Amino acid sequence: MPIKKDVVSRAQLVPMNNIASSEHAADQIRAAIIKGLFRPGDRLIEKNLTDQLNISRHPIREALRRLSQEGLVEMRPNRGAVVAKLDPASILEVYAIRSALGELALKAFHDNPALPSHDEIKALEKMATSALKLARQDNQQATIQNDLEFQETIVIASGLERCARYFAETTVEVQRFNNLTGIVYTEREADAQNYVVALLEAIKAHDIDKALAIWKDKFAKAVARYMALLEKEQKPAKSIKKAK
């Protein structure tokens, strides 16, 4: 039986030649997972990772534990670390968390009229203008990145440090969802107007009810898009099973 080529060889991880670092290892493995170089279900074998990264096993284990806490890796008995699978439950959980954290941030604006700061408003205005311009371009990646930064800036502007930290952690999973599903956003101009520009205007007007409604609708629509895409992908498999 031919030996299957190890999955680690598909990802060009950058070795670290100085002091061993679990943070460096986590960054490298995380980036490979987000890009899809390590696919769902792939085993992350410690020995192979230590060889490529030139790091001892202890930092590798720490890195894998950290990525497990982030939801990117599953630690399984007898199999070790495995790249987490993409399933509807994971998407629902991540977006429920992001929606809730954003709601806390928006309520912080309501409780403190001085928030967001003048500089943060200017930064959000710049992103809102970019959202409209980028929506007209063929490549959607810049739109996605701009939108994620817009969301994170709102949460950071609340001054709620834990919210900002947890929100940033889930952004990694959103990037992975996008790459694994290959989702295509076909309503980018409407989304930019309805969920970026309109949200910013509500924040500037301190209209908390409107801001919350837009935020909730934004994340509900994101989940609906993923669910529709996953359902579409599963239909051919079900048809083949029935045919047998």
mmCIF file of C-alpha atoms in Angstrom:
data_model
loop_
_atom_site.group_PDB
_atom_site.id
_atom_site.type_symbol
_atom_site.label_atom_id
_atom_site.label_comp_id
_atom_site.label_asym_id
_atom_site.label_seq_id
_atom_site.Cartn_x
_atom_site.Cartn_y
_atom_site.Cartn_z
ATOM 1 C CA MET A 1 0.000 0.000 0.000
ATOM 2 C CA PRO A 2 1.558 3.344 -1.012
ATOM 3 C CA ILE A 3 2.391 5.739 1.799
ATOM 4 C CA LYS A 4 0.181 8.803 1.749
ATOM 5 C CA LYS A 5 2.116 12.032 1.424
ATOM 6 C CA ASP A 6 2.023 13.792 4.776
ATOM 7 C CA VAL A 7 -0.197 16.870 4.925
ATOM 8 C CA VAL A 8 2.561 18.970 6.484
ATOM 9 C CA SER A 9 4.424 18.948 3.175
ATOM 10 C CA ARG A 10 1.562 20.900 1.608
ATOM 11 C CA ALA A 11 2.219 23.897 3.847
ATOM 12 C CA GLN A 12 5.492 25.774 3.619
ATOM 13 C CA LEU A 13 6.045 26.653 7.264
ATOM 14 C CA VAL A 14 8.830 29.098 8.065
ATOM 15 C CA PRO A 15 11.399 27.623 10.469
ATOM 16 C CA MET A 16 12.598 29.595 13.447
ATOM 17 C CA ASN A 17 16.331 29.344 14.095
ATOM 18 C CA ASN A 18 16.577 31.163 17.421
ATOM 19 C CA ILE A 19 14.845 30.514 20.755
ATOM 20 C CA ALA A 20 11.988 28.012 20.524
ATOM 21 C CA SER A 21 8.649 29.774 20.625
ATOM 22 C CA SER A 22 5.142 28.367 20.956
ATOM 23 C CA GLU A 23 3.782 31.720 19.781
ATOM 24 C CA HIS A 24 5.767 31.476 16.552
ATOM 25 C CA ALA A 25 4.593 27.896 16.036
ATOM 26 C CA ALA A 26 0.959 28.845 16.708
ATOM 27 C CA ASP A 27 1.172 31.741 14.241
ATOM 28 C CA GLN A 28 2.622 29.531 11.517
ATOM 29 C CA ILE A 29 0.177 26.651 11.976
ATOM 30 C CA ARG A 30 -2.786 29.020 12.348
ATOM 31 C CA ALA A 31 -1.936 30.773 9.087
ATOM 32 C CA ALA A 32 -1.656 27.426 7.281
ATOM 33 C CA ILE A 33 -5.073 26.343 8.615
ATOM 34 C CA ILE A 34 -6.735 29.631 7.634
ATOM 35 C CA LYS A 35 -5.334 29.380 4.104
ATOM 36 C CA GLY A 36 -6.580 25.812 3.816
ATOM 37 C CA LEU A 37 -3.092 24.308 3.507
ATOM 38 C CA PHE A 38 -4.026 22.118 6.450
ATOM 39 C CA ARG A 39 -7.492 20.790 5.651
ATOM 40 C CA PRO A 40 -10.270 19.737 8.066
ATOM 41 C CA GLY A 41 -9.484 16.274 9.420
ATOM 42 C CA ASP A 42 -5.740 16.492 8.729
ATOM 43 C CA ARG A 43 -3.534 15.188 11.543
ATOM 44 C CA LEU A 44 -0.938 17.631 12.853
ATOM 45 C CA ILE A 45 1.910 15.320 13.794
ATOM 46 C CA GLU A 46 4.265 16.833 16.356
ATOM 47 C CA LYS A 47 7.410 15.259 14.908
ATOM 48 C CA ASN A 48 6.772 16.672 11.446
ATOM 49 C CA LEU A 49 5.955 20.108 12.821
ATOM 50 C CA THR A 50 9.122 20.180 14.929
ATOM 51 C CA ASP A 51 11.214 19.266 11.884
ATOM 52 C CA GLN A 52 9.742 21.992 9.684
ATOM 53 C CA LEU A 53 9.711 24.720 12.298
ATOM 54 C CA ASN A 54 13.022 23.756 13.911
ATOM 55 C CA ILE A 55 11.359 23.953 17.321
ATOM 56 C CA SER A 56 11.283 21.387 20.119
ATOM 57 C CA ARG A 57 8.142 19.420 20.921
ATOM 58 C CA HIS A 58 7.140 21.324 24.047
ATOM 59 C CA PRO A 59 6.422 24.646 22.236
ATOM 60 C CA ILE A 60 4.645 22.697 19.489
ATOM 61 C CA ARG A 61 2.360 21.090 22.064
ATOM 62 C CA GLU A 62 1.677 24.477 23.639
ATOM 63 C CA ALA A 63 0.879 25.904 20.206
ATOM 64 C CA LEU A 64 -1.540 23.076 19.434
ATOM 65 C CA ARG A 65 -3.266 23.539 22.784
ATOM 66 C CA ARG A 66 -3.661 27.242 22.050
ATOM 67 C CA LEU A 67 -5.116 26.530 18.622
ATOM 68 C CA SER A 68 -7.473 24.027 20.234
ATOM 69 C CA GLN A 69 -8.762 26.789 22.518
ATOM 70 C CA GLU A 70 -9.310 28.951 19.438
ATOM 71 C CA GLY A 71 -11.410 26.222 17.841
ATOM 72 C CA LEU A 72 -9.037 25.573 14.925
ATOM 73 C CA VAL A 73 -7.698 22.255 16.220
ATOM 74 C CA GLU A 74 -9.312 19.296 17.976
ATOM 75 C CA MET A 75 -7.338 17.152 20.431
ATOM 76 C CA ARG A 76 -8.535 13.564 19.918
ATOM 77 C CA PRO A 77 -7.653 10.428 21.906
ATOM 78 C CA ASN A 78 -5.293 8.146 19.977
ATOM 79 C CA ARG A 79 -5.087 10.612 17.074
ATOM 80 C CA GLY A 80 -3.569 13.676 18.700
ATOM 81 C CA ALA A 81 -4.157 17.084 17.117
ATOM 82 C CA VAL A 82 -6.513 17.220 14.140
ATOM 83 C CA VAL A 83 -7.630 20.259 12.137
ATOM 84 C CA ALA A 84 -11.220 21.016 13.157
ATOM 85 C CA LYS A 85 -13.951 20.259 10.658
ATOM 86 C CA LEU A 86 -16.240 22.884 9.212
ATOM 87 C CA ASP A 87 -19.833 22.263 10.247
ATOM 88 C CA PRO A 88 -23.019 24.330 10.638
ATOM 89 C CA ALA A 89 -22.836 24.196 14.445
ATOM 90 C CA SER A 90 -19.377 25.824 14.440
ATOM 91 C CA ILE A 91 -20.515 28.617 12.148
ATOM 92 C CA LEU A 92 -23.621 29.269 14.231
ATOM 93 C CA GLU A 93 -21.589 29.369 17.438
ATOM 94 C CA VAL A 94 -18.904 31.708 16.096
ATOM 95 C CA TYR A 95 -21.397 34.165 14.662
ATOM 96 C CA ALA A 96 -23.548 34.094 17.797
ATOM 97 C CA ILE A 97 -20.451 35.034 19.805
ATOM 98 C CA ARG A 98 -19.457 37.810 17.387
ATOM 99 C CA SER A 99 -22.973 39.213 17.354
ATOM 100 C CA ALA A 100 -23.191 39.235 21.157
ATOM 101 C CA LEU A 101 -19.775 40.885 21.582
ATOM 102 C CA GLY A 102 -20.698 43.566 19.047
ATOM 103 C CA GLU A 103 -23.950 44.260 20.872
ATOM 104 C CA LEU A 104 -21.997 44.840 24.093
ATOM 105 C CA ALA A 105 -19.727 47.271 22.247
ATOM 106 C CA LEU A 106 -22.638 49.230 20.782
ATOM 107 C CA LYS A 107 -24.312 49.441 24.181
ATOM 108 C CA ALA A 108 -21.053 50.856 25.566
ATOM 109 C CA PHE A 109 -21.382 53.694 23.037
ATOM 110 C CA HIS A 110 -24.888 54.335 24.307
ATOM 111 C CA ASP A 111 -23.701 54.429 27.927
ATOM 112 C CA ASN A 112 -20.806 56.756 27.124
ATOM 113 C CA PRO A 113 -21.586 59.465 24.522
ATOM 114 C CA ALA A 114 -17.844 60.215 24.260
ATOM 115 C CA LEU A 115 -17.403 56.908 22.477
ATOM 116 C CA PRO A 116 -16.232 56.270 19.819
ATOM 117 C CA SER A 117 -13.475 58.873 19.907
ATOM 118 C CA HIS A 118 -13.038 61.453 17.166
ATOM 119 C CA ASP A 119 -10.090 59.518 15.698
ATOM 120 C CA GLU A 120 -12.031 56.256 15.743
ATOM 121 C CA ILE A 121 -14.968 57.867 13.954
ATOM 122 C CA LYS A 122 -12.578 59.162 11.299
ATOM 123 C CA ALA A 123 -11.118 55.674 10.890
ATOM 124 C CA LEU A 124 -14.610 54.176 10.542
ATOM 125 C CA GLU A 125 -15.578 56.843 7.999
ATOM 126 C CA LYS A 126 -12.514 55.988 5.932
ATOM 127 C CA MET A 127 -13.439 52.290 5.996
ATOM 128 C CA ALA A 128 -17.045 53.068 5.064
ATOM 129 C CA THR A 129 -15.869 55.055 2.037
ATOM 130 C CA SER A 130 -13.523 52.210 1.093
ATOM 131 C CA ALA A 131 -16.354 49.679 1.449
ATOM 132 C CA LEU A 132 -18.343 51.424 -1.295
ATOM 133 C CA LYS A 133 -15.320 51.679 -3.612
ATOM 134 C CA LEU A 134 -14.107 48.128 -3.034
ATOM 135 C CA ALA A 135 -17.588 46.705 -3.612
ATOM 136 C CA ARG A 136 -17.302 47.735 -7.282
ATOM 137 C CA GLN A 137 -14.061 45.808 -7.801
ATOM 138 C CA ASP A 138 -13.930 42.235 -9.076
ATOM 139 C CA ASN A 139 -11.742 40.871 -6.280
ATOM 140 C CA GLN A 140 -13.800 40.477 -3.111
ATOM 141 C CA GLN A 141 -10.871 39.812 -0.767
ATOM 142 C CA ALA A 142 -10.215 43.499 -0.137
ATOM 143 C CA THR A 143 -13.907 43.984 0.678
ATOM 144 C CA ILE A 144 -13.832 41.123 3.187
ATOM 145 C CA GLN A 145 -10.687 42.427 4.889
ATOM 146 C CA ASN A 146 -12.046 45.967 5.065
ATOM 147 C CA ASP A 147 -15.308 44.734 6.572
ATOM 148 C CA LEU A 148 -13.536 42.643 9.218
ATOM 149 C CA GLU A 149 -11.406 45.649 10.168
ATOM 150 C CA PHE A 150 -14.537 47.812 10.329
ATOM 151 C CA GLN A 151 -16.160 45.352 12.729
ATOM 152 C CA GLU A 152 -13.054 45.049 14.905
ATOM 153 C CA THR A 153 -12.615 48.828 15.055
ATOM 154 C CA ILE A 154 -16.159 49.190 16.390
ATOM 155 C CA VAL A 155 -15.553 46.626 19.124
ATOM 156 C CA ILE A 156 -12.148 48.072 20.053
ATOM 157 C CA ALA A 157 -13.652 51.580 20.222
ATOM 158 C CA SER A 158 -15.964 50.421 23.014
ATOM 159 C CA GLY A 159 -13.015 50.212 25.373
ATOM 160 C CA LEU A 160 -14.103 46.718 26.442
ATOM 161 C CA GLU A 161 -10.767 44.926 26.288
ATOM 162 C CA ARG A 162 -12.069 41.383 26.759
ATOM 163 C CA CYS A 163 -14.720 41.888 24.102
ATOM 164 C CA ALA A 164 -12.087 43.142 21.686
ATOM 165 C CA ARG A 165 -9.771 40.224 22.439
ATOM 166 C CA TYR A 166 -12.451 37.549 22.073
ATOM 167 C CA PHE A 167 -13.824 39.194 18.937
ATOM 168 C CA ALA A 168 -10.369 39.204 17.335
ATOM 169 C CA GLU A 169 -9.988 35.484 18.091
ATOM 170 C CA THR A 170 -13.206 34.660 16.248
ATOM 171 C CA THR A 171 -12.120 36.720 13.248
ATOM 172 C CA VAL A 172 -9.559 33.993 12.547
ATOM 173 C CA GLU A 173 -12.375 31.453 12.275
ATOM 174 C CA VAL A 174 -14.385 33.695 9.937
ATOM 175 C CA GLN A 175 -11.383 33.931 7.623
ATOM 176 C CA ARG A 176 -11.151 30.144 7.679
ATOM 177 C CA PHE A 177 -14.866 29.762 6.930
ATOM 178 C CA ASN A 178 -14.467 32.023 3.901
ATOM 179 C CA ASN A 179 -11.488 30.123 2.536
ATOM 180 C CA LEU A 180 -12.939 26.650 3.073
ATOM 181 C CA THR A 181 -16.371 27.386 1.639
ATOM 182 C CA GLY A 182 -15.163 29.599 -1.202
ATOM 183 C CA ILE A 183 -18.160 31.820 -0.521
ATOM 184 C CA VAL A 184 -18.871 34.528 -3.103
ATOM 185 C CA TYR A 185 -20.523 37.768 -1.992
ATOM 186 C CA THR A 186 -22.813 38.870 -4.819
ATOM 187 C CA GLU A 187 -24.451 41.856 -3.078
ATOM 188 C CA ARG A 188 -21.374 43.759 -1.983
ATOM 189 C CA GLU A 189 -22.583 47.246 -2.912
ATOM 190 C CA ALA A 190 -25.896 46.768 -1.095
ATOM 191 C CA ASP A 191 -24.079 45.250 1.884
ATOM 192 C CA ALA A 192 -21.672 48.177 2.028
ATOM 193 C CA GLN A 193 -24.538 50.641 2.091
ATOM 194 C CA ASN A 194 -26.844 48.720 4.431
ATOM 195 C CA TYR A 195 -24.379 47.252 6.901
ATOM 196 C CA VAL A 196 -21.369 49.589 6.863
ATOM 197 C CA VAL A 197 -22.471 53.095 5.926
ATOM 198 C CA ALA A 198 -25.863 52.796 7.635
ATOM 199 C CA LEU A 199 -24.317 51.304 10.774
ATOM 200 C CA LEU A 200 -21.763 54.100 10.988
ATOM 201 C CA GLU A 201 -24.480 56.739 10.603
ATOM 202 C CA ALA A 202 -26.489 55.142 13.403
ATOM 203 C CA ILE A 203 -23.414 55.091 15.650
ATOM 204 C CA LYS A 204 -22.647 58.751 14.912
ATOM 205 C CA ALA A 205 -26.278 59.671 15.667
ATOM 206 C CA HIS A 206 -26.132 57.629 18.914
ATOM 207 C CA ASP A 207 -29.202 55.749 17.716
ATOM 208 C CA ILE A 208 -28.560 52.571 19.704
ATOM 209 C CA ASP A 209 -31.739 50.786 18.632
ATOM 210 C CA LYS A 210 -31.014 51.265 14.943
ATOM 211 C CA ALA A 211 -27.354 50.356 15.360
ATOM 212 C CA LEU A 212 -28.247 47.140 17.192
ATOM 213 C CA ALA A 213 -30.853 46.210 14.585
ATOM 214 C CA ILE A 214 -28.355 46.679 11.736
ATOM 215 C CA TRP A 215 -25.651 44.743 13.577
ATOM 216 C CA LYS A 216 -27.944 41.797 14.349
ATOM 217 C CA ASP A 217 -29.277 41.697 10.801
ATOM 218 C CA LYS A 218 -25.737 41.816 9.404
ATOM 219 C CA PHE A 219 -24.683 38.698 11.298
ATOM 220 C CA ALA A 220 -27.970 36.884 10.718
ATOM 221 C CA LYS A 221 -27.515 37.378 6.983
ATOM 222 C CA ALA A 222 -23.928 36.140 7.146
ATOM 223 C CA VAL A 223 -25.060 32.931 8.855
ATOM 224 C CA ALA A 224 -27.906 32.462 6.355
ATOM 225 C CA ARG A 225 -25.425 32.712 3.467
ATOM 226 C CA TYR A 226 -23.146 30.063 4.945
ATOM 227 C CA MET A 227 -26.035 27.727 5.750
ATOM 228 C CA ALA A 228 -27.414 28.022 2.206
ATOM 229 C CA LEU A 229 -23.967 27.287 0.771
ATOM 230 C CA LEU A 230 -23.399 24.241 2.984
ATOM 231 C CA GLU A 231 -26.867 22.912 2.214
ATOM 232 C CA LYS A 232 -26.192 23.282 -1.507
ATOM 233 C CA GLU A 233 -22.911 21.380 -1.173
ATOM 234 C CA GLN A 234 -24.570 18.532 0.724
ATOM 235 C CA LYS A 235 -27.391 17.979 -1.787
ATOM 236 C CA PRO A 236 -25.261 16.191 -4.443
ATOM 237 C CA ALA A 237 -23.904 13.840 -1.772
ATOM 238 C CA LYS A 238 -27.442 12.989 -0.624
ATOM 239 C CA SER A 239 -28.534 12.382 -4.220
ATOM 240 C CA ILE A 240 -25.650 9.973 -4.824
ATOM 241 C CA LYS A 241 -26.475 8.087 -1.616
ATOM 242 C CA LYS A 242 -30.109 7.694 -2.652
ATOM 243 C CA ALA A 243 -29.100 6.476 -6.115
ATOM 244 C CA LYS A 244 -27.109 3.654 -4.574
#
